[in-house]
Structures are given as C-alpha cells and as structure tokens.
PDB file of C-alpha atoms in Angstrom:
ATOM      1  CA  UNK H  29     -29.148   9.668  -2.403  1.00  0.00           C
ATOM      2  CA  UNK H  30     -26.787   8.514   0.249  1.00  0.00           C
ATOM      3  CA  UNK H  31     -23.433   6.098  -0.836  1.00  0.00           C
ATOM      4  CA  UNK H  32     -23.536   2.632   0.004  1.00  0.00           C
ATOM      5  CA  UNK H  33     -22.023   0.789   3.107  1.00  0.00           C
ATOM      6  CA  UNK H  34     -18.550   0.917   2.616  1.00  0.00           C
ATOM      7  CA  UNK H  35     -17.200  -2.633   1.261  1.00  0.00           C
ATOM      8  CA  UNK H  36     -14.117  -2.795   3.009  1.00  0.00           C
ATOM      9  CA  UNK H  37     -13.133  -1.159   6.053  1.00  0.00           C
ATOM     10  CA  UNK H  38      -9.273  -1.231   4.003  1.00  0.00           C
ATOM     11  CA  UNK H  39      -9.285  -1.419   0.221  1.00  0.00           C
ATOM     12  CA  UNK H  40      -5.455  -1.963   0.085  1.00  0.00           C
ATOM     13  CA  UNK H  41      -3.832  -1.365  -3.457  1.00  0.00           C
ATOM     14  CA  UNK H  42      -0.273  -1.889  -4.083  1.00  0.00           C
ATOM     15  CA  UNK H  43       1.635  -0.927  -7.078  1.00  0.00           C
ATOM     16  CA  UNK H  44       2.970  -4.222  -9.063  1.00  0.00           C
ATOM     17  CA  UNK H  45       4.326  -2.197 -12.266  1.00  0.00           C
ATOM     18  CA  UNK H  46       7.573  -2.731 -13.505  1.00  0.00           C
ATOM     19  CA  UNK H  47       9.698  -1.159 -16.138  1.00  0.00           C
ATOM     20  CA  UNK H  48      12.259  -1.984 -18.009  1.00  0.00           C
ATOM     21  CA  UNK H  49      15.663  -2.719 -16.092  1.00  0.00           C
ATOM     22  CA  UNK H  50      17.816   0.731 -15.602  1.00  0.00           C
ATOM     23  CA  UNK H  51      14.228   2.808 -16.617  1.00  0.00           C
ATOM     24  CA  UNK H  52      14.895   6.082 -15.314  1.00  0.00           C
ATOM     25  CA  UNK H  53      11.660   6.956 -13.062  1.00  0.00           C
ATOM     26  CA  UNK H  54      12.297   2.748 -11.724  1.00  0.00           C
ATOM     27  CA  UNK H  55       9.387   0.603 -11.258  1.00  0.00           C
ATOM     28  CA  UNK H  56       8.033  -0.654  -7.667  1.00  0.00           C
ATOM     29  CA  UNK H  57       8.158  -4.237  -8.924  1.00  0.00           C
ATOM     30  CA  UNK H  58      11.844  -3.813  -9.643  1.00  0.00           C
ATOM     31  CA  UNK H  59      11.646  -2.297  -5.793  1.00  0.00           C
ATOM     32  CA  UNK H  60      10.175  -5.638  -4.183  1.00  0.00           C
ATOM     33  CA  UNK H  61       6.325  -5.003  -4.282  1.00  0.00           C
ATOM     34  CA  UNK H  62       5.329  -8.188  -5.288  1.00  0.00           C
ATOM     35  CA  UNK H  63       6.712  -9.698  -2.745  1.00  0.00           C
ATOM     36  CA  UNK H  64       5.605  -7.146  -0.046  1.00  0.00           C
ATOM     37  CA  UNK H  65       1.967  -7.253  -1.733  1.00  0.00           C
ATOM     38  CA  UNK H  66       2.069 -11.368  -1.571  1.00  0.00           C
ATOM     39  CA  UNK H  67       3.485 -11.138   2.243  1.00  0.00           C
ATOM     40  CA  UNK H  68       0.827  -8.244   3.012  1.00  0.00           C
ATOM     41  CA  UNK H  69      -2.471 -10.445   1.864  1.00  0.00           C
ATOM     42  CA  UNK H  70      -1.174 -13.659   3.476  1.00  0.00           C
ATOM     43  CA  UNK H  71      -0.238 -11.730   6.720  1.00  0.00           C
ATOM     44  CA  UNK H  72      -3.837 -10.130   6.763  1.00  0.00           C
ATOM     45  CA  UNK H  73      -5.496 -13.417   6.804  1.00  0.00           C
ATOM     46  CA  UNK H  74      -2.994 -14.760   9.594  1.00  0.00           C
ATOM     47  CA  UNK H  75      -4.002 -12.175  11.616  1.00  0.00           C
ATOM     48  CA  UNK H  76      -7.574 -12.579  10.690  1.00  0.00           C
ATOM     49  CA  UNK H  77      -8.266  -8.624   9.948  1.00  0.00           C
ATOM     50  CA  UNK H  78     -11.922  -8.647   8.973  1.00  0.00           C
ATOM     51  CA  UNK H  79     -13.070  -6.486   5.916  1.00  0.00           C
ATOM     52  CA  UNK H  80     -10.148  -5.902   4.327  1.00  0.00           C
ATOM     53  CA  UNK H  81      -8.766  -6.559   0.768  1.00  0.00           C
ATOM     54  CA  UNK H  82      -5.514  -6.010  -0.428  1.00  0.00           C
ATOM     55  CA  UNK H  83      -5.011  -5.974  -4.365  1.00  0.00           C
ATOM     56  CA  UNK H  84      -2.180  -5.753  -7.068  1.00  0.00           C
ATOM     57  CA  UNK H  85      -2.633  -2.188  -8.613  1.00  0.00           C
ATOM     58  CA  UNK H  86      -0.853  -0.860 -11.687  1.00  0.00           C
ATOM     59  CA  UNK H  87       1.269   2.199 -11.793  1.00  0.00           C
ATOM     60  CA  UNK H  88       0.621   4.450  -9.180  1.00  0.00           C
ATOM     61  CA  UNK H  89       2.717   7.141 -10.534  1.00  0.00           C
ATOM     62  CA  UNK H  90       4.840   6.834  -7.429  1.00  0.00           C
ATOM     63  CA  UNK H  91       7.511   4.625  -9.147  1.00  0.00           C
ATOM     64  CA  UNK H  92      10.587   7.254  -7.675  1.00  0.00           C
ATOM     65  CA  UNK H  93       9.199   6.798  -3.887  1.00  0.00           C
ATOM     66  CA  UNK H  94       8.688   2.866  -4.795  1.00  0.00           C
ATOM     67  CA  UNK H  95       7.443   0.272  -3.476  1.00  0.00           C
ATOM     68  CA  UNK H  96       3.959   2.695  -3.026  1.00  0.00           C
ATOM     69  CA  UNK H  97       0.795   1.619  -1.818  1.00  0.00           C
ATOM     70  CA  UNK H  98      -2.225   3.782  -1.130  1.00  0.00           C
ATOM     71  CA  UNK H  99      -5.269   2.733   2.037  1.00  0.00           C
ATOM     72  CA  UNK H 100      -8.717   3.766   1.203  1.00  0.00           C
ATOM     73  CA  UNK H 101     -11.110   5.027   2.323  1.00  0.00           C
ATOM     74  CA  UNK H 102      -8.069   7.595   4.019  1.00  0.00           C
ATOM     75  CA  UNK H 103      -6.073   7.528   0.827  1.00  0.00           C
ATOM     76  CA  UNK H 104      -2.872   7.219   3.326  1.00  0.00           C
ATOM     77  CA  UNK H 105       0.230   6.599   0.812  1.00  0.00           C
ATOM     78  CA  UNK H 106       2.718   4.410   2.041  1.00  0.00           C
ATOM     79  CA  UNK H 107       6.660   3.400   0.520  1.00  0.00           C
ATOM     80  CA  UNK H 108       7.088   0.088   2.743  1.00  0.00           C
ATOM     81  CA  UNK H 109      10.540  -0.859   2.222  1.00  0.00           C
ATOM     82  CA  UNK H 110      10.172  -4.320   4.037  1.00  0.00           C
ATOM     83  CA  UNK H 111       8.178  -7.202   5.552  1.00  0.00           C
ATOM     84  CA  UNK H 112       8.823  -5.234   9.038  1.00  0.00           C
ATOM     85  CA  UNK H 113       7.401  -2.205   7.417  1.00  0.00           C
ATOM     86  CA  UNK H 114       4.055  -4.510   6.295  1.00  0.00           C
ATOM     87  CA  UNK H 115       3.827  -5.660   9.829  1.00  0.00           C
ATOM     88  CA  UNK H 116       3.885  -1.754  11.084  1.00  0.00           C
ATOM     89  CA  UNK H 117       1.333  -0.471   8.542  1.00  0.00           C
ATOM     90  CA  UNK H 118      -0.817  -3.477   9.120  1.00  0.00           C
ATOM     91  CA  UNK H 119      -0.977  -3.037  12.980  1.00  0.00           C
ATOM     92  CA  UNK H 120      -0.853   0.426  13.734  1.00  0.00           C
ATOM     93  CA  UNK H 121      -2.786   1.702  10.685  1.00  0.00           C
ATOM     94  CA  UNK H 122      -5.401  -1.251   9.294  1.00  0.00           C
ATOM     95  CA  UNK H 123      -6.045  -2.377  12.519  1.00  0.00           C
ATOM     96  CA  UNK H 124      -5.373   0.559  15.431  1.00  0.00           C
ATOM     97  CA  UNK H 125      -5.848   3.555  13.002  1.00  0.00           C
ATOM     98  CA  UNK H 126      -3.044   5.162  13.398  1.00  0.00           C
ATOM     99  CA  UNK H 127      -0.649   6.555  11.304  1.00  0.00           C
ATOM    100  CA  UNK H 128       2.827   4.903  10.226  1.00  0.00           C
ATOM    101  CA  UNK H 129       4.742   8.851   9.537  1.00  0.00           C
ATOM    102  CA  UNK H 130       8.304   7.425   8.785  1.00  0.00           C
ATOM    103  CA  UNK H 131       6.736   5.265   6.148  1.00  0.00           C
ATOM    104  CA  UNK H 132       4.076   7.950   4.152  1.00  0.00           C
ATOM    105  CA  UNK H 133       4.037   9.273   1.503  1.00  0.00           C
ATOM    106  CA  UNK H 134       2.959  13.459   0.981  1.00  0.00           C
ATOM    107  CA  UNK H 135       2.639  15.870  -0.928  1.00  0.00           C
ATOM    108  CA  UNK H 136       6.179  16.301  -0.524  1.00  0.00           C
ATOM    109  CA  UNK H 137       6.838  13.311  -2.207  1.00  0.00           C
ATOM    110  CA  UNK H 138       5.638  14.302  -5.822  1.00  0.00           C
ATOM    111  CA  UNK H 139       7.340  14.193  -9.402  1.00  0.00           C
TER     112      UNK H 139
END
C-alpha cells in the first residue's frame, strides 16, 4: 500500500512548554516561543503560504537549544531566536526550500 498525499506541504510544530522559573534544562516558553509561534502562524497567512500549518507542540526535548521548532516532512530543527529569524525560516525554507544553517539545530545540538 502506498501513504497518502501528504497533508501539508509544512507541518510546522513549535515547542510551547514551560518549566518552572530558574528549572535547570529552561523551558522554550520561558525563551519566547509563544510569541514566535503566534507571530509565525499570523505571518504565514499574511504571506498567503498555501498548505501549511503551524501548531503549538509540547516539549520537544530541546528545552537547552530553546525556542526549538522542528519542519516536517524534512524534520529540519530550528532555535529561532526572533521575529527576524521567523521571517528567514519562513522565506528561505517553507517557501524557497532552502536551508536557514545559522539557525538549525543537529545532531550536535543534543543533551
């Protein structure tokens, strides 16, 4: 049996967690996610980027690296620090599928 048609061509998830204050690992809310997540979806539907859905996620176990965010269907991890760094990953990887390499997150990047 073959998969189904893709639903989105970017299933966006974004970690909302958050910890108690002064946690040791952190938590990406405490890091600004909700805000980036909040600017992300309203930004995708100003530029009018078909197929794509960006969600609140739980904890990505990424909290360290925070804010993270993961793209599928690439699984690209991102650590967007700002609403500049929304703007990047939205243009050069949603929508020209590139790459945003100051921004990712690898295998370097684990706890």
């Amino acid at each position: 049996m073959q998969d189904p048609p893709q639903f989105y061509n970017a299933h966006i998830f974004v970690c909302t967690n958050r910890r108690p204050d002064g946690h040791k690992r952190g938590s990406c809310a405490a890091s600004g996610s909700e805000d980036l997540r909040d600017y992300m979806k309203s930004r995708a539907k100003e530029l009018a980027i078909p197929n794509i859905r960006v969600n609140m996620a739980g904890c990505l176990e990424r909290c360290e690296f925070g804010p993270a965010m993961v793209i599928y269907p690439e699984g690209v991890w991102y650590r967007p620090q700002s609403r500049a760094d929304i703007d990047e990953i939205l243009d050069v990887h949603v929508q020209k599928g590139g790459r945003v390499e100051r921004l990712m997150l690898t295998e370097k990047d684990r706890v």
